Short mmCIF file of C-alpha atoms in Angstrom, two decimals:
data_model
loop_
_atom_site.label_atom_id
_atom_site.label_comp_id
_atom_site.label_asym_id
_atom_site.label_seq_id
_atom_site.Cartn_x
_atom_site.Cartn_y
_atom_site.Cartn_z
CA MET A 259 0.12 -0.09 0.08
CA LEU A 260 2.84 2.43 0.87
CA ARG A 261 4.34 1.91 -2.51
CA ILE A 262 1.07 2.79 -4.38
CA ILE A 263 0.77 6.02 -2.11
CA GLU A 264 4.62 6.75 -3.02
CA CYS A 265 3.86 6.26 -6.69
CA TRP A 266 0.60 8.45 -6.48
CA LYS A 267 2.47 11.35 -4.83
CA LEU A 268 5.45 11.31 -7.06
CA ASN A 269 3.15 11.20 -10.24
CA GLY A 270 1.45 14.26 -8.86
CA LYS A 271 4.74 16.00 -8.40
CA ILE A 272 5.67 15.28 -12.05
CA LYS A 273 2.40 16.47 -13.25
CA ARG A 274 2.84 19.75 -11.53
CA CYS A 275 6.55 20.20 -12.37
CA GLN A 276 7.50 23.79 -13.59
CA LYS A 277 11.41 23.21 -13.80
CA CYS A 278 11.79 23.48 -17.65
CA PRO A 279 9.85 26.57 -18.99
CA VAL A 280 10.20 25.60 -22.47
CA LEU A 281 8.93 21.98 -21.91
CA VAL A 282 6.06 23.22 -19.69
CA LYS A 283 4.98 25.58 -22.40
CA ASN A 284 4.86 22.89 -25.09
CA ARG A 285 3.71 19.72 -23.21
CA THR A 286 0.16 18.63 -23.56
CA HIS A 287 0.73 15.93 -20.90
CA THR A 288 3.57 14.76 -18.60
CA VAL A 289 4.48 11.19 -19.16
CA GLN A 290 5.36 9.60 -15.83
CA GLY A 291 5.73 6.08 -16.93
CA GLU A 292 3.35 2.95 -16.60
CA GLY A 293 3.54 -0.51 -15.45
CA PRO A 294 3.32 -2.66 -12.39
CA ARG A 295 4.62 -0.74 -9.12
CA ARG A 296 6.47 -4.05 -8.27
CA ALA A 297 7.95 -4.71 -11.85
CA LYS A 298 11.07 -6.65 -11.90
CA VAL A 299 12.29 -4.82 -15.08
CA MET A 300 12.37 -1.22 -15.80
CA LEU A 301 13.10 0.28 -19.26
CA ILE A 302 14.10 3.94 -19.48
CA GLY A 303 14.11 5.65 -22.79
CA GLN A 304 15.19 9.21 -23.73
CA ALA A 305 11.90 11.40 -23.69
CA PRO A 306 8.37 11.13 -24.70
CA GLY A 307 7.57 11.88 -28.53
CA ALA A 308 4.64 13.68 -29.92
CA GLU A 309 2.27 10.58 -29.58
CA GLU A 310 3.39 10.12 -26.03
CA ASP A 311 2.81 13.76 -25.16
CA ALA A 312 -0.78 13.55 -26.66
CA LYS A 313 -1.60 10.38 -24.83
CA GLY A 314 0.23 10.72 -21.61
CA LYS A 315 1.66 7.26 -22.11
CA PRO A 316 5.39 6.06 -22.71
CA PHE A 317 6.40 4.42 -26.00
CA VAL A 318 3.03 4.30 -27.81
CA GLY A 319 4.39 5.93 -31.10
CA ARG A 320 6.50 4.35 -33.78
CA SER A 321 9.51 3.40 -31.59
CA GLY A 322 6.84 2.07 -29.02
CA LYS A 323 5.36 -0.25 -31.70
CA PHE A 324 8.90 -1.26 -32.74
CA LEU A 325 9.60 -2.13 -29.21
CA ASP A 326 6.41 -3.94 -28.89
CA SER A 327 7.32 -6.18 -31.83
CA ILE A 328 10.63 -7.21 -30.17
CA PHE A 329 8.72 -8.01 -27.03
CA GLU A 330 6.35 -10.09 -29.04
CA LEU A 331 9.34 -11.91 -30.75
CA TYR A 332 10.72 -12.83 -27.55
CA GLY A 333 7.56 -13.53 -25.63
CA ILE A 334 7.93 -10.61 -23.27
CA ASN A 335 4.60 -9.25 -21.77
CA ARG A 336 4.87 -5.32 -21.85
CA LYS A 337 2.26 -5.34 -19.00
CA ARG A 338 4.88 -6.80 -16.67
CA LEU A 339 7.46 -4.08 -17.33
CA PHE A 340 7.71 -0.60 -15.90
CA ILE A 341 8.36 1.83 -18.90
CA THR A 342 9.35 5.45 -18.58
CA SER A 343 11.80 7.83 -19.78
CA ALA A 344 14.77 10.12 -18.66
CA LEU A 345 12.65 13.30 -19.33
CA LYS A 346 8.78 13.29 -18.23
CA CYS A 347 7.87 15.90 -20.97
CA TYR A 348 8.01 16.19 -24.89
CA PRO A 349 10.86 18.37 -26.09
CA PRO A 350 9.79 20.66 -28.95
CA ALA A 351 10.16 19.24 -32.32
CA ASN A 352 11.30 15.85 -30.77
CA ARG A 353 14.76 17.30 -30.16
CA ALA A 354 17.37 15.54 -27.99
CA PRO A 355 16.98 16.60 -24.22
CA ASN A 356 19.46 19.03 -23.07
CA TYR A 357 21.71 18.64 -19.95
CA GLN A 358 19.61 20.81 -17.76
CA GLU A 359 16.42 19.06 -18.70
CA ILE A 360 17.89 15.72 -17.96
CA LYS A 361 19.25 16.99 -14.72
CA ASN A 362 15.82 18.59 -13.80
CA CYS A 363 14.11 15.32 -14.22
CA ARG A 364 16.75 13.29 -12.51
CA ASN A 365 15.44 13.11 -9.08
CA TYR A 366 11.97 11.81 -10.36
CA LEU A 367 13.73 9.12 -12.25
CA ILE A 368 15.92 7.99 -9.34
CA LYS A 369 12.77 8.25 -7.01
CA GLN A 370 10.91 5.97 -9.64
CA ILE A 371 13.71 3.43 -9.59
CA LYS A 372 13.57 3.39 -5.72
CA VAL A 373 9.98 2.96 -5.30
CA ILE A 374 9.51 0.46 -8.09
CA ASP A 375 12.64 -1.27 -7.09
CA PRO A 376 13.34 -3.34 -10.28
CA LYS A 377 16.01 -6.10 -10.39
CA ILE A 378 16.97 -5.03 -13.84
CA VAL A 379 17.14 -1.63 -15.40
CA VAL A 380 17.43 -1.26 -19.27
CA LEU A 381 18.72 1.97 -20.12
CA MET A 382 17.87 2.86 -23.75
CA GLY A 383 20.06 5.47 -25.32
CA GLU A 384 22.46 8.09 -24.21
CA SER A 385 20.09 10.29 -22.40
CA ALA A 386 18.87 7.38 -20.33
CA PHE A 387 22.27 6.63 -19.40
CA GLU A 388 23.16 10.22 -18.62
CA SER A 389 19.93 10.63 -16.43
CA VAL A 390 21.11 7.96 -13.91
CA GLY A 391 24.96 7.18 -14.85
CA LYS A 392 26.60 5.48 -11.93
CA ASN A 393 24.12 6.49 -9.31
CA GLU A 394 23.94 4.64 -6.21
CA VAL A 395 20.19 3.62 -6.92
CA LEU A 396 21.61 1.05 -9.55
CA LYS A 397 23.64 -0.83 -6.82
CA ASN A 398 22.65 -4.56 -6.66
CA ARG A 399 20.62 -4.24 -9.95
CA THR A 400 21.54 -5.61 -13.38
CA VAL A 401 21.87 -2.67 -15.68
CA ILE A 402 21.70 -3.28 -19.22
CA LYS A 403 22.77 -0.25 -21.64
CA THR A 404 21.30 -0.51 -25.01
CA VAL A 405 20.30 1.57 -28.02
CA HIS A 406 17.06 3.51 -28.13
CA PRO A 407 14.35 1.87 -30.24
CA ALA A 408 14.27 4.79 -32.48
CA SER A 409 17.89 4.47 -33.43
CA ALA A 410 17.31 0.69 -33.90
CA MET A 411 14.54 1.36 -36.34
CA ARG A 412 16.64 3.40 -38.59
CA PHE A 413 20.12 1.72 -38.45
CA PRO A 414 20.58 -1.99 -39.15
CA SER A 415 23.72 -2.11 -36.91
CA THR A 416 21.90 -0.77 -33.72
CA ARG A 417 18.94 -2.98 -34.59
CA LYS A 418 21.30 -6.07 -34.04
CA LYS A 419 22.39 -4.79 -30.72
CA ILE A 420 18.94 -4.09 -29.35
CA MET A 421 17.84 -7.42 -30.38
CA LYS A 422 20.79 -8.99 -28.80
CA ASP A 423 20.33 -7.11 -25.62
#
């Protein structure tokens, strides 16, 4: 019960966040993440895209559909994973997050990892890795650093990496 309350409070803080004026001005929804509050695996991407911003859900656009196809191929049930991003707001024109935006969202992400307490954390792309780096919260967890699904969709060499990972 405590975990549910912690998640609810954290989601409220994320929804009310005003730390990045440009992102706040351009967002439709914050995208906190979704999945079971006791997920054994947490996937962390870069930032919400336009479709994620419109729906308030992570990985529902093209790269999310690609990720779903990987899950299907390997028999992974998406509903058993907690999926989120380093940023909780859509960067204008789907640009890469800047350092300050990653820094502003870092505490939310660290708190999510603590509350969900996954055994495995999958960092998809450089922004995800930058967001947590070698933080103490990753201690005693299996950390997998891989490419972002959007990159894997575009480049066959990175597709091989994400499939292997």
